[in-house]
Amino acid sequence: MRYLVGNWKSYNTISQTHLWLNEFAKYKIFPERNLTTIICAPFTNLSEANRLIDELNLPLELGAQDVSSHLEGKHTGEVTARMLGELVRYCLVGHSERRRAFNEGSSEVAEKTKMLLEYFITPIVCLDTPYLDEQIKELLNRQLPLNRCIFAYEPVTAIGTGKPINP
């Protein structure tokens, strides 16, 4: 299986999501066999995006952009894997922006991966060479079923530079 994952980052309001998905529907795109197309949208848009993807019968899957490393409880503002379980089948973890801006380390990424797997959400674990070995070690130490994860090589040197890495 191959995956095409689009991360909307902190863009697109609910209204913009509505416009984007309706416009996408006009093109009647049918992806290749063995290609799953995933949109990782902001939390605020997930419910409406789900509704529209179903209503318009779009060949898209929905993913979240992050998940809490905590179980439900007294964690104001956090979105847990259990909450996401009714909304998405996929979720990004370990994105370089989260690592940089929120000081997320490989241990926290592994914990988030564990939470997602417990709620049958496929983690999309973002990796790059500076922390690749450390991240894999953390995942292996938790004895997680890595065959249920998607690993996305995300070289920091290519993000936002306009200079894509040679595939």
PDB file of C-alpha atoms in Angstrom:
ATOM      1  CA  MET A   1       0.000   0.000   0.000  1.00  0.00           C
ATOM      2  CA  ARG A   2       1.134   3.531  -0.786  1.00  0.00           C
ATOM      3  CA  TYR A   3      -0.034   6.682   0.953  1.00  0.00           C
ATOM      4  CA  LEU A   4      -0.368  10.291  -0.111  1.00  0.00           C
ATOM      5  CA  VAL A   5      -0.711  12.457   2.985  1.00  0.00           C
ATOM      6  CA  GLY A   6      -1.617  16.137   2.926  1.00  0.00           C
ATOM      7  CA  ASN A   7      -1.162  18.161   6.095  1.00  0.00           C
ATOM      8  CA  TRP A   8      -3.328  21.267   6.225  1.00  0.00           C
ATOM      9  CA  LYS A   9      -1.351  22.571   9.209  1.00  0.00           C
ATOM     10  CA  SER A  10      -3.103  25.534  10.896  1.00  0.00           C
ATOM     11  CA  TYR A  11      -4.945  26.578   7.781  1.00  0.00           C
ATOM     12  CA  ASN A  12      -8.545  26.235   6.672  1.00  0.00           C
ATOM     13  CA  THR A  13     -11.534  27.106   8.769  1.00  0.00           C
ATOM     14  CA  ILE A  14     -14.643  24.935   8.676  1.00  0.00           C
ATOM     15  CA  SER A  15     -16.040  27.141   5.884  1.00  0.00           C
ATOM     16  CA  GLN A  16     -12.833  26.827   3.880  1.00  0.00           C
ATOM     17  CA  THR A  17     -12.840  23.057   4.395  1.00  0.00           C
ATOM     18  CA  HIS A  18     -16.375  22.971   3.038  1.00  0.00           C
ATOM     19  CA  LEU A  19     -15.316  24.952  -0.061  1.00  0.00           C
ATOM     20  CA  TRP A  20     -12.166  22.867  -0.616  1.00  0.00           C
ATOM     21  CA  LEU A  21     -13.926  19.491  -0.409  1.00  0.00           C
ATOM     22  CA  ASN A  22     -16.782  20.639  -2.651  1.00  0.00           C
ATOM     23  CA  GLU A  23     -14.254  21.883  -5.203  1.00  0.00           C
ATOM     24  CA  PHE A  24     -12.298  18.622  -4.958  1.00  0.00           C
ATOM     25  CA  ALA A  25     -15.517  16.690  -5.621  1.00  0.00           C
ATOM     26  CA  LYS A  26     -15.947  18.479  -8.967  1.00  0.00           C
ATOM     27  CA  TYR A  27     -12.796  16.845 -10.339  1.00  0.00           C
ATOM     28  CA  LYS A  28     -14.101  13.290  -9.811  1.00  0.00           C
ATOM     29  CA  ILE A  29     -10.630  11.990  -9.017  1.00  0.00           C
ATOM     30  CA  PHE A  30     -10.223   8.262  -8.627  1.00  0.00           C
ATOM     31  CA  PRO A  31      -6.848   7.409  -7.107  1.00  0.00           C
ATOM     32  CA  GLU A  32      -4.690   4.562  -8.328  1.00  0.00           C
ATOM     33  CA  ARG A  33      -5.107   1.136  -6.832  1.00  0.00           C
ATOM     34  CA  ASN A  34      -3.105   0.643  -3.665  1.00  0.00           C
ATOM     35  CA  LEU A  35      -2.983   4.401  -3.014  1.00  0.00           C
ATOM     36  CA  THR A  36      -4.666   5.796   0.062  1.00  0.00           C
ATOM     37  CA  THR A  37      -5.075   9.582   0.083  1.00  0.00           C
ATOM     38  CA  ILE A  38      -5.210  11.105   3.565  1.00  0.00           C
ATOM     39  CA  ILE A  39      -5.962  14.682   4.572  1.00  0.00           C
ATOM     40  CA  CYS A  40      -4.716  15.665   8.021  1.00  0.00           C
ATOM     41  CA  ALA A  41      -6.950  18.560   8.980  1.00  0.00           C
ATOM     42  CA  PRO A  42      -7.110  20.768  12.090  1.00  0.00           C
ATOM     43  CA  PHE A  43      -9.137  19.326  14.987  1.00  0.00           C
ATOM     44  CA  THR A  44     -11.862  21.934  14.518  1.00  0.00           C
ATOM     45  CA  ASN A  45     -12.565  20.718  10.973  1.00  0.00           C
ATOM     46  CA  LEU A  46     -12.592  16.948  11.467  1.00  0.00           C
ATOM     47  CA  SER A  47     -16.308  16.481  12.078  1.00  0.00           C
ATOM     48  CA  GLU A  48     -17.404  18.583   9.111  1.00  0.00           C
ATOM     49  CA  ALA A  49     -14.731  17.079   6.867  1.00  0.00           C
ATOM     50  CA  ASN A  50     -15.970  13.598   7.796  1.00  0.00           C
ATOM     51  CA  ARG A  51     -19.537  14.539   6.990  1.00  0.00           C
ATOM     52  CA  LEU A  52     -18.616  16.007   3.613  1.00  0.00           C
ATOM     53  CA  ILE A  53     -16.301  13.166   2.615  1.00  0.00           C
ATOM     54  CA  ASP A  54     -19.175  10.757   3.247  1.00  0.00           C
ATOM     55  CA  GLU A  55     -21.851  12.956   1.677  1.00  0.00           C
ATOM     56  CA  LEU A  56     -19.802  13.647  -1.464  1.00  0.00           C
ATOM     57  CA  ASN A  57     -18.468  10.076  -1.602  1.00  0.00           C
ATOM     58  CA  LEU A  58     -14.885  11.330  -1.874  1.00  0.00           C
ATOM     59  CA  PRO A  59     -11.932   8.934  -2.191  1.00  0.00           C
ATOM     60  CA  LEU A  60     -10.264  10.481   0.856  1.00  0.00           C
ATOM     61  CA  GLU A  61      -9.384   9.340   4.341  1.00  0.00           C
ATOM     62  CA  LEU A  62      -9.165  11.733   7.249  1.00  0.00           C
ATOM     63  CA  GLY A  63      -6.328  12.128   9.715  1.00  0.00           C
ATOM     64  CA  ALA A  64      -5.647  14.290  12.726  1.00  0.00           C
ATOM     65  CA  GLN A  65      -2.501  16.380  13.066  1.00  0.00           C
ATOM     66  CA  ASP A  66      -1.625  15.404  16.612  1.00  0.00           C
ATOM     67  CA  VAL A  67      -2.914  13.613  19.698  1.00  0.00           C
ATOM     68  CA  SER A  68      -2.411  13.975  23.417  1.00  0.00           C
ATOM     69  CA  SER A  69       0.036  11.650  25.121  1.00  0.00           C
ATOM     70  CA  HIS A  70      -2.361  11.589  28.095  1.00  0.00           C
ATOM     71  CA  LEU A  71      -5.392   9.474  28.812  1.00  0.00           C
ATOM     72  CA  GLU A  72      -8.638  11.358  29.262  1.00  0.00           C
ATOM     73  CA  GLY A  73      -8.861  13.427  32.412  1.00  0.00           C
ATOM     74  CA  LYS A  74      -7.754  16.796  33.705  1.00  0.00           C
ATOM     75  CA  HIS A  75      -5.813  17.926  30.644  1.00  0.00           C
ATOM     76  CA  THR A  76      -7.524  21.094  29.450  1.00  0.00           C
ATOM     77  CA  GLY A  77      -7.241  21.616  25.721  1.00  0.00           C
ATOM     78  CA  GLU A  78      -5.820  18.174  24.967  1.00  0.00           C
ATOM     79  CA  VAL A  79      -7.439  15.922  22.367  1.00  0.00           C
ATOM     80  CA  THR A  80      -7.143  12.260  23.306  1.00  0.00           C
ATOM     81  CA  ALA A  81      -6.951   9.186  21.104  1.00  0.00           C
ATOM     82  CA  ARG A  82     -10.334   8.115  22.439  1.00  0.00           C
ATOM     83  CA  MET A  83     -11.850  11.415  21.240  1.00  0.00           C
ATOM     84  CA  LEU A  84     -10.250  11.005  17.828  1.00  0.00           C
ATOM     85  CA  GLY A  85     -11.407   7.407  17.520  1.00  0.00           C
ATOM     86  CA  GLU A  86     -14.837   8.466  16.255  1.00  0.00           C
ATOM     87  CA  LEU A  87     -13.403  10.975  13.781  1.00  0.00           C
ATOM     88  CA  VAL A  88     -10.286   9.620  12.071  1.00  0.00           C
ATOM     89  CA  ARG A  89      -8.444   6.499  11.022  1.00  0.00           C
ATOM     90  CA  TYR A  90      -5.014   8.167  10.905  1.00  0.00           C
ATOM     91  CA  CYS A  91      -3.012  10.663  12.944  1.00  0.00           C
ATOM     92  CA  LEU A  92       0.350  12.383  12.507  1.00  0.00           C
ATOM     93  CA  VAL A  93       2.849  12.099  15.348  1.00  0.00           C
ATOM     94  CA  GLY A  94       6.396  13.357  15.651  1.00  0.00           C
ATOM     95  CA  HIS A  95       6.070  16.086  13.043  1.00  0.00           C
ATOM     96  CA  SER A  96       9.254  18.162  12.959  1.00  0.00           C
ATOM     97  CA  GLU A  97       7.302  21.353  13.713  1.00  0.00           C
ATOM     98  CA  ARG A  98       5.909  19.789  16.896  1.00  0.00           C
ATOM     99  CA  ARG A  99       9.362  18.560  17.844  1.00  0.00           C
ATOM    100  CA  ARG A 100      10.853  22.005  17.311  1.00  0.00           C
ATOM    101  CA  ALA A 101       8.092  24.327  18.570  1.00  0.00           C
ATOM    102  CA  PHE A 102       6.752  22.142  21.392  1.00  0.00           C
ATOM    103  CA  ASN A 103       9.958  20.316  22.334  1.00  0.00           C
ATOM    104  CA  GLU A 104       8.413  16.916  21.706  1.00  0.00           C
ATOM    105  CA  GLY A 105      10.940  14.152  22.082  1.00  0.00           C
ATOM    106  CA  SER A 106      11.022  10.588  20.863  1.00  0.00           C
ATOM    107  CA  SER A 107       9.625   9.261  24.160  1.00  0.00           C
ATOM    108  CA  GLU A 108       6.525  11.453  23.887  1.00  0.00           C
ATOM    109  CA  VAL A 109       6.074  10.520  20.226  1.00  0.00           C
ATOM    110  CA  ALA A 110       6.268   6.829  21.181  1.00  0.00           C
ATOM    111  CA  GLU A 111       3.660   7.373  23.901  1.00  0.00           C
ATOM    112  CA  LYS A 112       1.340   9.113  21.446  1.00  0.00           C
ATOM    113  CA  THR A 113       1.864   6.239  19.008  1.00  0.00           C
ATOM    114  CA  LYS A 114       0.897   3.785  21.755  1.00  0.00           C
ATOM    115  CA  MET A 115      -2.273   5.762  22.561  1.00  0.00           C
ATOM    116  CA  LEU A 116      -3.347   5.812  18.924  1.00  0.00           C
ATOM    117  CA  LEU A 117      -2.795   2.098  18.465  1.00  0.00           C
ATOM    118  CA  GLU A 118      -4.906   1.373  21.555  1.00  0.00           C
ATOM    119  CA  TYR A 119      -7.829   3.122  19.824  1.00  0.00           C
ATOM    120  CA  PHE A 120      -7.208   1.520  16.422  1.00  0.00           C
ATOM    121  CA  ILE A 121      -5.985   4.730  14.811  1.00  0.00           C
ATOM    122  CA  THR A 122      -3.040   4.285  12.465  1.00  0.00           C
ATOM    123  CA  PRO A 123      -0.136   6.503  13.544  1.00  0.00           C
ATOM    124  CA  ILE A 124       1.763   8.279  10.789  1.00  0.00           C
ATOM    125  CA  VAL A 125       5.146   8.580  12.486  1.00  0.00           C
ATOM    126  CA  CYS A 126       7.261  11.351  10.967  1.00  0.00           C
ATOM    127  CA  LEU A 127      10.981  10.593  10.921  1.00  0.00           C
ATOM    128  CA  ASP A 128      14.209  12.323   9.970  1.00  0.00           C
ATOM    129  CA  THR A 129      17.861  11.440  10.413  1.00  0.00           C
ATOM    130  CA  PRO A 130      18.628  13.590  13.477  1.00  0.00           C
ATOM    131  CA  TYR A 131      16.272  11.471  15.620  1.00  0.00           C
ATOM    132  CA  LEU A 132      15.578   8.387  13.489  1.00  0.00           C
ATOM    133  CA  ASP A 133      17.516   5.842  15.578  1.00  0.00           C
ATOM    134  CA  GLU A 134      16.310   7.295  18.881  1.00  0.00           C
ATOM    135  CA  GLN A 135      12.676   7.265  17.699  1.00  0.00           C
ATOM    136  CA  ILE A 136      12.800   3.664  16.481  1.00  0.00           C
ATOM    137  CA  LYS A 137      14.459   2.601  19.759  1.00  0.00           C
ATOM    138  CA  GLU A 138      11.670   4.269  21.782  1.00  0.00           C
ATOM    139  CA  LEU A 139       9.005   2.529  19.699  1.00  0.00           C
ATOM    140  CA  LEU A 140      10.733  -0.851  20.003  1.00  0.00           C
ATOM    141  CA  ASN A 141      11.207  -0.433  23.769  1.00  0.00           C
ATOM    142  CA  ARG A 142       7.429  -0.153  24.143  1.00  0.00           C
ATOM    143  CA  GLN A 143       7.005  -3.326  22.071  1.00  0.00           C
ATOM    144  CA  LEU A 144       4.500  -1.629  19.793  1.00  0.00           C
ATOM    145  CA  PRO A 145       3.168  -3.386  16.689  1.00  0.00           C
ATOM    146  CA  LEU A 146       5.131  -1.332  14.179  1.00  0.00           C
ATOM    147  CA  ASN A 147       3.418  -3.120  11.289  1.00  0.00           C
ATOM    148  CA  ARG A 148       0.311  -1.106  12.229  1.00  0.00           C
ATOM    149  CA  CYS A 149       2.159   2.205  11.783  1.00  0.00           C
ATOM    150  CA  ILE A 150       2.970   4.271   8.722  1.00  0.00           C
ATOM    151  CA  PHE A 151       6.443   5.781   8.709  1.00  0.00           C
ATOM    152  CA  ALA A 152       6.907   9.025   6.801  1.00  0.00           C
ATOM    153  CA  TYR A 153      10.410  10.192   6.025  1.00  0.00           C
ATOM    154  CA  GLU A 154      10.232  13.923   6.499  1.00  0.00           C
ATOM    155  CA  PRO A 155      13.628  15.548   5.964  1.00  0.00           C
ATOM    156  CA  VAL A 156      13.741  18.862   7.799  1.00  0.00           C
ATOM    157  CA  THR A 157      16.135  20.165   5.144  1.00  0.00           C
ATOM    158  CA  ALA A 158      13.344  19.977   2.545  1.00  0.00           C
ATOM    159  CA  ILE A 159      10.380  21.337   4.519  1.00  0.00           C
ATOM    160  CA  GLY A 160       9.297  24.756   3.319  1.00  0.00           C
ATOM    161  CA  THR A 161      12.526  25.308   1.393  1.00  0.00           C
ATOM    162  CA  GLY A 162      11.183  24.713  -2.108  1.00  0.00           C
ATOM    163  CA  LYS A 163      14.041  22.240  -2.499  1.00  0.00           C
ATOM    164  CA  PRO A 164      12.546  18.758  -2.317  1.00  0.00           C
ATOM    165  CA  ILE A 165      14.793  15.858  -1.426  1.00  0.00           C
ATOM    166  CA  ASN A 166      15.605  13.388  -4.201  1.00  0.00           C
ATOM    167  CA  PRO A 167      13.169  10.475  -3.726  1.00  0.00           C
TER     168      PRO A 167
END
